[in-house]
PDB file of C-alpha atoms in Angstrom:
ATOM      1  CA  MET A   1       6.817  15.624  13.137  1.00  0.00           C
ATOM      2  CA  ARG A   2       8.085  14.331  16.478  1.00  0.00           C
ATOM      3  CA  LYS A   3       5.247  11.820  16.859  1.00  0.00           C
ATOM      4  CA  LEU A   4       5.896  10.488  13.370  1.00  0.00           C
ATOM      5  CA  LEU A   5       9.572   9.935  14.207  1.00  0.00           C
ATOM      6  CA  GLU A   6       8.606   8.173  17.446  1.00  0.00           C
ATOM      7  CA  LYS A   7       6.212   5.875  15.588  1.00  0.00           C
ATOM      8  CA  LEU A   8       8.909   5.099  13.017  1.00  0.00           C
ATOM      9  CA  TYR A   9      11.475   4.391  15.732  1.00  0.00           C
ATOM     10  CA  ASN A  10       9.074   2.171  17.693  1.00  0.00           C
ATOM     11  CA  GLY A  11       8.109   0.155  14.626  1.00  0.00           C
ATOM     12  CA  GLN A  12       4.534   1.408  14.713  1.00  0.00           C
ATOM     13  CA  LEU A  13       4.459   2.556  11.085  1.00  0.00           C
ATOM     14  CA  ASN A  14       3.351  -0.174   8.726  1.00  0.00           C
ATOM     15  CA  PRO A  15       1.559   1.250   5.681  1.00  0.00           C
ATOM     16  CA  LEU A  16       0.689  -2.203   4.380  1.00  0.00           C
ATOM     17  CA  GLU A  17      -1.424  -2.887   7.463  1.00  0.00           C
ATOM     18  CA  GLN A  18      -2.951   0.581   7.616  1.00  0.00           C
ATOM     19  CA  ILE A  19      -3.910   1.206   4.006  1.00  0.00           C
ATOM     20  CA  VAL A  20      -7.441   0.180   3.138  1.00  0.00           C
ATOM     21  CA  SER A  21      -9.153   1.544   0.078  1.00  0.00           C
ATOM     22  CA  LYS A  22     -11.892   4.064   0.730  1.00  0.00           C
ATOM     23  CA  ASP A  23     -13.392   3.416  -2.679  1.00  0.00           C
ATOM     24  CA  PRO A  24     -16.983   2.169  -2.236  1.00  0.00           C
ATOM     25  CA  ALA A  25     -16.311  -0.515  -4.852  1.00  0.00           C
ATOM     26  CA  TYR A  26     -13.706  -2.095  -2.551  1.00  0.00           C
ATOM     27  CA  HIS A  27     -16.269  -3.620  -0.197  1.00  0.00           C
ATOM     28  CA  THR A  28     -18.478  -4.779  -3.065  1.00  0.00           C
ATOM     29  CA  ILE A  29     -15.560  -6.513  -4.757  1.00  0.00           C
ATOM     30  CA  ASN A  30     -14.442  -8.023  -1.447  1.00  0.00           C
ATOM     31  CA  GLN A  31     -17.931  -9.469  -0.933  1.00  0.00           C
ATOM     32  CA  GLN A  32     -17.892 -10.877  -4.473  1.00  0.00           C
ATOM     33  CA  ILE A  33     -14.556 -12.568  -3.813  1.00  0.00           C
ATOM     34  CA  THR A  34     -15.848 -14.050  -0.546  1.00  0.00           C
ATOM     35  CA  LYS A  35     -18.965 -15.364  -2.296  1.00  0.00           C
ATOM     36  CA  ALA A  36     -16.908 -16.842  -5.125  1.00  0.00           C
ATOM     37  CA  MET A  37     -14.473 -18.502  -2.723  1.00  0.00           C
ATOM     38  CA  ASN A  38     -17.363 -20.033  -0.777  1.00  0.00           C
ATOM     39  CA  LEU A  39     -18.866 -21.283  -4.027  1.00  0.00           C
ATOM     40  CA  TRP A  40     -15.559 -22.865  -5.085  1.00  0.00           C
ATOM     41  CA  LYS A  41     -15.176 -24.382  -1.628  1.00  0.00           C
ATOM     42  CA  SER A  42     -18.494 -26.183  -2.084  1.00  0.00           C
ATOM     43  CA  ARG A  43     -17.620 -27.298  -5.652  1.00  0.00           C
ATOM     44  CA  LEU A  44     -14.055 -28.501  -5.083  1.00  0.00           C
ATOM     45  CA  GLY A  45     -12.637 -31.253  -2.967  1.00  0.00           C
ATOM     46  CA  LYS A  46     -10.461 -30.335   0.027  1.00  0.00           C
ATOM     47  CA  GLU A  47      -7.151 -30.713  -1.798  1.00  0.00           C
ATOM     48  CA  GLU A  48      -8.289 -28.779  -4.875  1.00  0.00           C
ATOM     49  CA  TYR A  49      -9.615 -25.995  -2.664  1.00  0.00           C
ATOM     50  CA  ARG A  50      -6.285 -25.859  -0.796  1.00  0.00           C
ATOM     51  CA  GLU A  51      -4.549 -25.471  -4.155  1.00  0.00           C
ATOM     52  CA  LEU A  52      -6.875 -22.594  -4.991  1.00  0.00           C
ATOM     53  CA  GLU A  53      -6.086 -20.982  -1.631  1.00  0.00           C
ATOM     54  CA  ARG A  54      -2.345 -21.358  -2.313  1.00  0.00           C
ATOM     55  CA  LEU A  55      -2.847 -19.697  -5.687  1.00  0.00           C
ATOM     56  CA  MET A  56      -4.745 -16.850  -4.033  1.00  0.00           C
ATOM     57  CA  ASP A  57      -1.942 -16.516  -1.448  1.00  0.00           C
ATOM     58  CA  LEU A  58       0.648 -16.269  -4.223  1.00  0.00           C
ATOM     59  CA  ARG A  59      -1.450 -13.593  -5.915  1.00  0.00           C
ATOM     60  CA  SER A  60      -1.625 -11.678  -2.617  1.00  0.00           C
ATOM     61  CA  GLN A  61       2.156 -11.880  -2.230  1.00  0.00           C
ATOM     62  CA  MET A  62       2.578 -10.475  -5.725  1.00  0.00           C
ATOM     63  CA  GLU A  63       0.140  -7.644  -4.952  1.00  0.00           C
ATOM     64  CA  GLU A  64       2.135  -6.817  -1.803  1.00  0.00           C
ATOM     65  CA  LEU A  65       5.291  -6.539  -3.919  1.00  0.00           C
ATOM     66  CA  ASP A  66       3.435  -4.231  -6.328  1.00  0.00           C
ATOM     67  CA  MET A  67       2.218  -2.122  -3.404  1.00  0.00           C
ATOM     68  CA  LEU A  68       5.763  -1.884  -2.034  1.00  0.00           C
ATOM     69  CA  ALA A  69       7.076  -0.752  -5.421  1.00  0.00           C
ATOM     70  CA  ALA A  70       4.287   1.848  -5.699  1.00  0.00           C
ATOM     71  CA  PHE A  71       4.971   3.060  -2.148  1.00  0.00           C
ATOM     72  CA  GLU A  72       8.701   3.380  -2.807  1.00  0.00           C
ATOM     73  CA  TYR A  73       8.104   5.238  -6.062  1.00  0.00           C
ATOM     74  CA  GLY A  74       5.545   7.566  -4.465  1.00  0.00           C
ATOM     75  CA  PHE A  75       7.814   8.269  -1.509  1.00  0.00           C
ATOM     76  CA  GLN A  76      10.805   9.006  -3.735  1.00  0.00           C
ATOM     77  CA  LEU A  77       8.685  11.198  -5.979  1.00  0.00           C
ATOM     78  CA  GLY A  78       7.330  13.103  -2.979  1.00  0.00           C
ATOM     79  CA  VAL A  79      10.794  13.684  -1.531  1.00  0.00           C
ATOM     80  CA  SER A  80      12.102  14.753  -4.950  1.00  0.00           C
ATOM     81  CA  LEU A  81       9.257  17.250  -5.266  1.00  0.00           C
ATOM     82  CA  MET A  82      10.029  18.624  -1.807  1.00  0.00           C
ATOM     83  CA  VAL A  83      13.746  18.960  -2.590  1.00  0.00           C
ATOM     84  CA  GLU A  84      13.028  20.680  -5.889  1.00  0.00           C
ATOM     85  CA  THR A  85      10.517  23.013  -4.236  1.00  0.00           C
ATOM     86  CA  MET A  86      12.875  23.892  -1.401  1.00  0.00           C
ATOM     87  CA  ALA A  87      15.712  24.560  -3.861  1.00  0.00           C
ATOM     88  CA  SER A  88      13.465  26.869  -5.883  1.00  0.00           C
ATOM     89  CA  TRP A  89      12.283  28.578  -2.714  1.00  0.00           C
ATOM     90  CA  GLY A  90      15.897  29.186  -1.692  1.00  0.00           C
ATOM     91  CA  GLU A  91      16.630  30.723  -5.091  1.00  0.00           C
ATOM     92  CA  LEU A  92      13.593  32.987  -4.767  1.00  0.00           C
ATOM     93  CA  LEU A  93      14.780  34.170  -1.355  1.00  0.00           C
ATOM     94  CA  LYS A  94      18.245  34.944  -2.738  1.00  0.00           C
ATOM     95  CA  GLU A  95      16.699  36.942  -5.604  1.00  0.00           C
ATOM     96  CA  LYS A  96      14.490  38.829  -3.153  1.00  0.00           C
ATOM     97  CA  ASP A  97      17.493  39.706  -0.967  1.00  0.00           C
ATOM     98  CA  MET A  98      19.369  41.030  -4.012  1.00  0.00           C
ATOM     99  CA  ASN A  99      16.536  43.419  -4.874  1.00  0.00           C
TER     100      ASN A  99
END
């Protein structure tokens, strides 16, 4: 726990930079995107390709916002589950002491 707090304090925790899918399809899809972008680069003029890159950047920004929302929801859900579990555990201990 202490190391986690130190990392948080020192700004070393950045889930967005550390999360990479372990799904085998991830690398295949990434390669397909790279191939497609290279193909479009050869088909389009410089300005059109820059517009495509800007569109891809906007899409990435939107995906980052989705990831943030999913992270926040997951974190809140996890904390809520812990609180509920600890409250139930406390009630069980009280019941045990009464018996």
